[in-house]
Amino acid sequence: MTNPAKAITPSPRRFDLDWLRIGVFGLLIFYHIGMFFNTEGWHAKSTHVNDAMEPLMWLSSPWRLPLLFFISGVAIRFLSDKLGAASFARDRFVRLFPVILFGMYVIVAPQTWVQLQEAGEIGPDFWTFYQGYAFIWDGPWSVETPTWNHLWYVAYLFVYCMLLAPVIPALRAVADSKALRAVGGLFERPVLGPVLMIILPLLPFVAIRFTLVEHFPTTHNLTWDWANHANSFLILLYGYFFARNEALWRAIDRVLPWAGTLTVSSFIFLYACYSTWPAIENNMPLVWTARFDRIFFAWAIILTLLGLARRFFNHDNAARRYLTEAVFPYYILHQTIIVVGGFWIGSMGFGVWTEFWILVAMTVIGCGLGYELVKRVPLLRPVMGLKWKATPRSGRAVSATV
């Protein structure tokens, strides 16, 4: 019998989504550099902690990871159509599970070593620490070990892929149904369409915010992070359902001026609130307005970035071809470089800007050198998110980056 998945015509690679994925991972790297300097708790901290960048960092948090999950949902649709459900599950297991294990036991371990040193719970002997980290589940420290830290995105994505694999045929049927096509057509209407495109997809996130979030604050603990799961899994499904629905993508083009205006106005309002939070935190009408607006802002900026990328970045060049492969190893490596590098330079007495630029240089150079090494060592490629063998770069491949 013919595999129905094989009968689906492959889509050209979505260069716009590649560029967005590259940009979001790049922003995440600089966000974590900022975490070394801001006043919030983190694995390592500068002696020059300050809150100057915190409002901007807070404004990136509502949409940064959701946009990555949306793009992953699009990729899941393309890849599962190409491979079929069983091969899709096998492919995701082979591509993601080794990254999680290697990340927890090799990449992330130095972050915990630094964190526990700063907390005064261990000495500087890494090997003594590592024996407890690797071989005693939940060692005798304030940090649960082993841990995945920033690699929670990979762990959650792996779980979501395994959950979706058995129901891929049903998901595909829903995504290609007349009902969803009709929704796309409704969203394309001249005036009503943009309003519905902004409001209707938001409603589940509003419900999650004022139900689950109240009881399950984000922990990145897989088994007790239900609000985060609800948000992340839902936006991933949005990506899956949008992937091959051209009416929905045309609706994104049409809604761009509306979404862009809402993004800018929400940004200004939220920045004003976050910059003066101590003065307004007891003003509950204003606080609740900010909470609602944060949800609108997240969806509006995702629509805006999707629309802008379709319009201005749906093209290929050498930088995209390099960064599309490189950015995932960069993501895996960057936080360990930041934490260990920051811990190392923190006692040298540099000023804040000198410290900042040294840390930026160390991170960029370290990620670049790490990627160049990893891609040349076959045994390292699969544990750093790359295929066993390098494949020729093609501008017409099916997009399968997750």
Coordinates of C-alpha atoms in Angstrom, one line a residue:
M1 CA 0.0 0.0 0.0
T2 CA 1.1 3.5 -0.6
N3 CA 2.1 5.5 2.4
P4 CA -0.3 8.5 2.4
A5 CA 2.5 10.7 3.9
K6 CA 4.6 10.1 0.8
A7 CA 1.9 11.4 -1.5
I8 CA 2.0 14.9 0.0
T9 CA 3.9 17.4 -2.1
P10 CA 6.9 18.7 -0.2
S11 CA 6.9 22.4 0.5
P12 CA 9.9 24.6 -0.4
R13 CA 12.0 25.4 2.6
R14 CA 10.7 28.3 4.6
F15 CA 13.6 30.7 4.7
D16 CA 11.6 33.2 6.6
L17 CA 11.1 30.8 9.5
D18 CA 14.8 29.8 9.4
W19 CA 15.7 33.5 9.8
L20 CA 13.2 33.9 12.7
R21 CA 14.6 30.7 14.4
I22 CA 18.1 32.1 14.0
G23 CA 17.1 35.5 15.4
V24 CA 15.2 34.1 18.4
F25 CA 18.1 31.7 19.4
G26 CA 20.4 34.7 19.0
L27 CA 18.2 36.8 21.2
L28 CA 18.1 34.0 23.8
I29 CA 21.9 34.0 24.0
F30 CA 22.0 37.7 24.7
Y31 CA 19.1 37.3 27.2
H32 CA 21.2 34.9 29.2
I33 CA 24.2 37.2 29.1
G34 CA 21.8 39.8 30.6
M35 CA 20.9 37.3 33.3
F36 CA 24.5 37.4 34.5
F37 CA 24.1 41.2 35.2
N38 CA 20.5 41.7 36.3
T39 CA 19.1 41.5 39.8
E40 CA 17.2 38.2 39.4
G41 CA 18.5 34.9 40.7
W42 CA 20.6 32.9 38.3
H43 CA 23.4 30.3 38.2
A44 CA 26.2 33.0 38.4
K45 CA 26.1 36.7 39.0
S46 CA 28.3 39.7 38.2
T47 CA 29.4 41.9 41.1
H48 CA 27.9 44.7 39.0
V49 CA 24.3 43.6 39.2
N50 CA 21.7 46.2 38.2
D51 CA 18.2 46.5 36.9
A52 CA 18.8 48.7 33.9
M53 CA 18.0 46.1 31.2
E54 CA 15.3 44.2 33.2
P55 CA 12.2 45.9 31.5
L56 CA 13.5 45.0 28.1
M57 CA 14.3 41.5 29.2
W58 CA 10.9 41.1 30.7
L59 CA 9.4 42.2 27.4
S60 CA 11.2 39.5 25.5
S61 CA 10.0 36.7 27.8
P62 CA 6.3 36.5 26.7
W63 CA 7.0 35.6 23.1
R64 CA 10.6 34.4 22.7
L65 CA 10.1 30.7 23.5
P66 CA 6.5 30.6 22.2
L67 CA 7.7 31.7 18.8
L68 CA 10.3 28.9 18.8
F69 CA 7.6 26.4 19.7
F70 CA 5.4 27.8 16.9
I71 CA 8.2 27.3 14.4
S72 CA 8.8 23.8 15.8
G73 CA 5.1 23.0 15.2
V74 CA 5.5 24.1 11.5
A75 CA 8.6 21.8 11.2
I76 CA 6.8 18.9 12.8
R77 CA 4.1 19.2 10.1
F78 CA 6.6 19.2 7.3
L79 CA 8.7 16.4 8.8
S80 CA 5.9 14.1 9.8
D81 CA 4.3 14.5 6.3
K82 CA 7.7 13.5 4.8
L83 CA 8.4 10.5 7.1
G84 CA 5.1 9.2 8.3
A85 CA 4.2 8.8 12.0
A86 CA 6.4 5.9 12.9
S87 CA 9.5 7.2 11.2
F88 CA 8.8 10.7 12.6
A89 CA 8.9 9.3 16.1
R90 CA 12.1 7.4 15.5
D91 CA 13.7 10.4 13.9
R92 CA 12.8 12.7 16.8
F93 CA 14.0 10.2 19.3
V94 CA 17.4 9.8 17.6
R95 CA 17.8 13.6 17.0
L96 CA 16.6 14.9 20.4
F97 CA 17.1 12.3 23.2
P98 CA 20.9 12.1 22.8
V99 CA 21.1 15.9 23.1
I100 CA 19.2 15.8 26.3
L101 CA 21.4 13.1 27.9
F102 CA 24.6 14.7 26.7
G103 CA 23.4 18.1 27.7
M104 CA 22.5 17.1 31.2
Y105 CA 25.6 15.1 32.0
V106 CA 28.3 17.0 30.1
I107 CA 27.2 20.5 28.9
V108 CA 25.1 21.6 31.9
A109 CA 27.1 20.1 34.7
P110 CA 29.7 23.0 34.9
Q111 CA 26.8 25.4 35.3
T112 CA 25.7 23.6 38.4
W113 CA 29.3 23.4 39.7
V114 CA 29.6 27.2 39.4
Q115 CA 26.2 27.8 41.0
L116 CA 27.0 25.6 44.0
Q117 CA 30.4 27.2 44.4
E118 CA 28.8 30.7 44.5
A119 CA 26.3 29.4 47.1
G120 CA 29.2 28.1 49.2
E121 CA 27.9 24.5 49.1
I122 CA 30.9 22.9 47.5
G123 CA 34.6 23.4 46.9
P124 CA 36.4 24.0 43.6
D125 CA 37.1 20.3 42.9
F126 CA 35.0 19.6 39.9
W127 CA 35.5 15.8 39.8
T128 CA 34.4 15.4 43.4
F129 CA 31.3 17.4 42.6
Y130 CA 30.7 15.5 39.3
Q131 CA 30.6 12.1 41.0
G132 CA 27.7 13.3 43.1
Y133 CA 26.1 15.1 40.2
A134 CA 26.2 12.2 37.8
F135 CA 25.8 9.2 40.0
I136 CA 23.6 10.3 42.9
W137 CA 20.2 11.3 41.6
D138 CA 19.2 14.5 43.4
G139 CA 22.5 15.1 45.2
P140 CA 23.0 16.6 48.6
W141 CA 22.6 20.2 47.4
S142 CA 20.1 23.0 47.1
V143 CA 19.9 22.2 43.3
E144 CA 18.2 19.1 42.0
T145 CA 20.8 17.1 39.9
P146 CA 21.3 16.2 37.2
T147 CA 19.5 19.0 35.6
W148 CA 18.8 20.4 32.1
N149 CA 18.7 24.1 32.9
H150 CA 18.4 26.0 29.5
L151 CA 17.9 22.7 27.6
W152 CA 14.4 22.4 29.0
Y153 CA 13.1 23.5 25.6
V154 CA 14.7 20.4 24.0
A155 CA 13.3 18.1 26.7
Y156 CA 9.8 19.5 26.3
L157 CA 9.9 19.4 22.6
F158 CA 11.1 15.8 22.7
V159 CA 8.1 14.8 24.9
Y160 CA 5.6 16.7 22.7
C161 CA 6.9 14.9 19.6
M162 CA 6.6 11.5 21.3
L163 CA 3.0 12.4 22.4
L164 CA 2.0 13.6 18.9
A165 CA 3.6 10.8 16.9
P166 CA 0.7 8.3 17.4
V167 CA -1.9 10.8 16.5
I168 CA -0.2 12.3 13.4
P169 CA -2.8 11.0 11.0
A170 CA -5.6 12.5 13.0
L171 CA -3.8 15.8 13.4
R172 CA -3.2 15.9 9.6
A173 CA -6.8 15.3 9.0
V174 CA -7.8 18.2 11.2
A175 CA -5.2 20.5 9.7
D176 CA -6.4 19.8 6.2
S177 CA -10.1 19.7 7.0
K178 CA -12.6 22.0 5.4
A179 CA -13.4 23.5 8.7
L180 CA -9.8 24.8 9.2
R181 CA -9.7 26.0 5.6
A182 CA -12.8 27.9 6.3
V183 CA -11.2 29.5 9.4
G184 CA -8.3 30.6 7.2
G185 CA -10.8 32.1 4.8
L186 CA -12.6 33.9 7.6
F187 CA -9.3 35.4 8.9
E188 CA -8.7 36.7 5.3
R189 CA -11.7 39.0 5.4
P190 CA -10.8 42.7 5.0
V191 CA -11.9 44.1 8.4
L192 CA -13.3 41.3 10.4
G193 CA -10.4 38.9 9.5
P194 CA -7.6 40.8 11.3
V195 CA -9.8 41.4 14.4
L196 CA -10.6 37.7 14.6
M197 CA -7.0 36.7 13.8
I198 CA -5.8 38.7 16.8
I199 CA -8.5 37.9 19.3
L200 CA -9.6 34.3 18.7
P201 CA -6.2 32.5 19.1
L202 CA -5.6 34.6 22.2
L203 CA -8.6 33.3 24.2
P204 CA -7.1 29.9 25.3
F205 CA -4.0 31.7 26.5
V206 CA -6.1 34.1 28.5
A207 CA -7.8 31.1 30.1
I208 CA -4.5 29.5 30.9
R209 CA -3.1 32.7 32.4
F210 CA -6.0 33.1 34.9
T211 CA -6.4 29.4 35.8
L212 CA -3.3 27.2 35.5
V213 CA -0.7 30.0 35.9
E214 CA -2.2 30.9 39.3
H215 CA -1.5 27.4 40.6
F216 CA 1.5 26.2 38.5
P217 CA 4.2 28.9 38.1
T218 CA 6.9 28.1 35.6
T219 CA 9.5 25.7 37.0
H220 CA 10.8 23.9 33.9
N221 CA 10.2 20.7 36.0
L222 CA 8.7 18.4 33.4
T223 CA 6.2 16.8 35.7
W224 CA 5.0 19.9 37.6
D225 CA 5.0 22.7 35.0
W226 CA 1.4 22.5 33.7
A227 CA 0.8 26.1 32.8
N228 CA 4.0 26.2 30.8
H229 CA 3.1 22.9 29.1
A230 CA -0.4 24.3 28.2
N231 CA 1.1 27.4 26.7
S232 CA 4.0 25.7 24.9
F233 CA 2.0 22.8 23.6
L234 CA -0.8 25.0 22.4
I235 CA 1.4 27.3 20.4
L236 CA 3.2 24.3 18.9
L237 CA -0.2 23.0 17.7
Y238 CA -0.9 26.4 16.2
G239 CA 2.3 26.1 14.2
Y240 CA 1.3 22.6 13.1
F241 CA -2.1 23.8 11.9
F242 CA -0.7 26.9 10.2
A243 CA 2.0 25.1 8.4
R244 CA 0.3 24.1 5.1
N245 CA -2.8 26.4 5.4
E246 CA -2.0 29.1 2.9
A247 CA -5.1 31.0 3.8
L248 CA -3.8 31.4 7.4
W249 CA -0.5 32.7 6.1
R250 CA -2.2 35.2 3.8
A251 CA -4.2 36.3 6.8
I252 CA -0.9 36.9 8.6
D253 CA 0.1 39.1 5.7
R254 CA -3.2 41.0 6.0
V255 CA -3.1 41.4 9.8
L256 CA 0.5 42.8 9.8
P257 CA -0.4 46.5 10.1
W258 CA -2.9 45.8 12.9
A259 CA -0.5 43.4 14.7
G260 CA 2.4 45.8 14.3
T261 CA 0.4 48.7 15.8
L262 CA -0.7 46.6 18.7
T263 CA 2.8 45.4 19.3
V264 CA 4.2 49.0 19.4
S265 CA 1.5 50.3 21.6
S266 CA 1.6 47.3 24.0
F267 CA 5.4 47.6 24.1
I268 CA 5.3 51.3 25.2
F269 CA 2.6 50.6 27.8
L270 CA 4.3 47.6 29.3
Y271 CA 7.7 49.2 29.3
A272 CA 6.3 52.2 31.2
C273 CA 4.7 49.8 33.7
Y274 CA 7.8 47.6 34.2
S275 CA 10.1 50.6 34.5
T276 CA 8.0 52.0 37.3
W277 CA 6.8 48.8 38.8
P278 CA 7.5 49.6 42.5
A279 CA 5.3 52.6 42.2
I280 CA 2.3 50.9 40.5
E281 CA 2.4 47.3 41.9
N282 CA -0.4 48.2 44.4
N283 CA -2.5 49.8 41.8
M284 CA -4.5 46.6 40.9
P285 CA -6.5 48.0 38.0
L286 CA -3.3 49.0 36.3
V287 CA -1.6 45.7 37.3
W288 CA -4.4 43.7 35.8
T289 CA -4.4 45.8 32.7
A290 CA -0.7 45.0 32.3
R291 CA -1.3 41.3 32.8
F292 CA -3.9 41.2 30.1
D293 CA -1.8 43.4 27.8
R294 CA 1.2 41.1 28.2
I295 CA -0.9 38.3 26.6
F296 CA -2.0 40.5 23.7
F297 CA 1.6 41.7 23.3
A298 CA 2.9 38.2 23.0
W299 CA 0.5 37.1 20.3
A300 CA 0.7 40.5 18.5
I301 CA 4.5 40.4 18.3
I302 CA 4.5 36.8 17.1
L303 CA 2.1 37.7 14.3
T304 CA 4.2 40.8 13.5
L305 CA 7.5 38.9 13.3
L306 CA 5.9 36.2 11.2
G307 CA 4.5 38.8 8.8
L308 CA 7.7 40.8 8.6
A309 CA 9.8 37.7 8.0
R310 CA 7.5 36.6 5.2
R311 CA 7.7 40.0 3.6
F312 CA 11.4 40.8 4.0
F313 CA 13.4 37.6 4.9
N314 CA 12.0 34.8 2.7
H315 CA 15.3 34.5 0.9
D316 CA 18.5 32.5 1.0
N317 CA 22.1 33.3 1.3
A318 CA 25.3 31.9 2.7
A319 CA 24.7 33.3 6.2
R320 CA 21.3 31.6 6.4
R321 CA 22.8 28.3 5.3
Y322 CA 25.6 28.4 7.9
L323 CA 23.5 29.7 10.8
T324 CA 20.6 27.4 10.2
E325 CA 22.8 24.4 11.2
A326 CA 25.1 26.3 13.6
V327 CA 22.4 28.0 15.7
F328 CA 21.3 24.8 17.6
P329 CA 24.8 23.9 18.7
Y330 CA 25.3 27.5 19.6
Y331 CA 22.2 27.3 21.8
I332 CA 23.4 24.1 23.5
L333 CA 26.8 25.6 24.3
H334 CA 26.1 29.2 25.1
Q335 CA 24.8 29.2 28.7
T336 CA 27.7 27.0 30.0
I337 CA 30.1 29.4 28.4
I338 CA 28.3 32.4 29.9
V339 CA 28.1 30.9 33.4
V340 CA 31.7 29.5 33.5
G341 CA 33.2 32.5 31.7
G342 CA 31.3 35.0 33.9
F343 CA 32.4 33.1 37.1
W344 CA 36.0 33.2 35.9
I345 CA 36.1 36.9 35.0
G346 CA 33.9 38.1 37.9
S347 CA 36.8 38.3 40.4
M348 CA 39.1 40.2 38.1
G349 CA 37.9 43.7 39.0
F350 CA 36.7 44.8 35.6
G351 CA 34.1 47.5 35.2
V352 CA 30.6 46.5 34.1
W353 CA 31.0 47.4 30.4
T354 CA 34.4 45.8 30.1
E355 CA 33.0 42.7 31.8
F356 CA 30.0 42.7 29.5
W357 CA 32.0 42.9 26.3
I358 CA 34.5 40.3 27.4
L359 CA 31.6 37.9 28.2
V360 CA 29.9 38.7 24.8
A361 CA 33.2 38.0 23.0
M362 CA 33.8 34.8 25.0
T363 CA 30.3 33.5 24.2
V364 CA 30.4 34.3 20.5
I365 CA 33.9 33.0 19.9
G366 CA 33.3 30.0 22.2
C367 CA 30.1 29.0 20.4
G368 CA 31.7 29.5 17.0
L369 CA 34.8 27.4 17.8
G370 CA 32.6 24.8 19.6
Y371 CA 30.4 24.4 16.5
E372 CA 33.4 24.2 14.1
L373 CA 34.8 21.4 16.3
V374 CA 31.5 19.5 16.8
K375 CA 30.6 19.4 13.1
R376 CA 34.0 17.8 12.3
V377 CA 33.8 15.0 14.9
P378 CA 31.2 12.3 13.9
L379 CA 30.7 11.1 17.5
L380 CA 29.9 14.7 18.7
R381 CA 27.5 15.6 15.9
P382 CA 24.4 13.6 17.1
V383 CA 24.8 14.7 20.8
M384 CA 24.9 18.4 19.7
G385 CA 21.8 18.3 17.5
L386 CA 23.4 17.6 14.2
K387 CA 23.0 14.6 11.9
W388 CA 25.6 11.9 11.9
K389 CA 26.8 13.0 8.5
A390 CA 26.7 16.4 7.0
T391 CA 24.2 16.8 4.2
P392 CA 24.6 19.0 1.2
R393 CA 22.9 22.4 1.8
S394 CA 19.9 22.8 -0.4
G395 CA 17.5 25.7 -0.7
R396 CA 14.6 23.5 -1.8
A397 CA 14.6 21.0 1.1
V398 CA 11.6 20.4 3.2
S399 CA 11.9 22.5 6.4
A400 CA 12.5 20.1 9.3
T401 CA 14.3 22.3 11.9
V402 CA 12.9 21.9 15.4

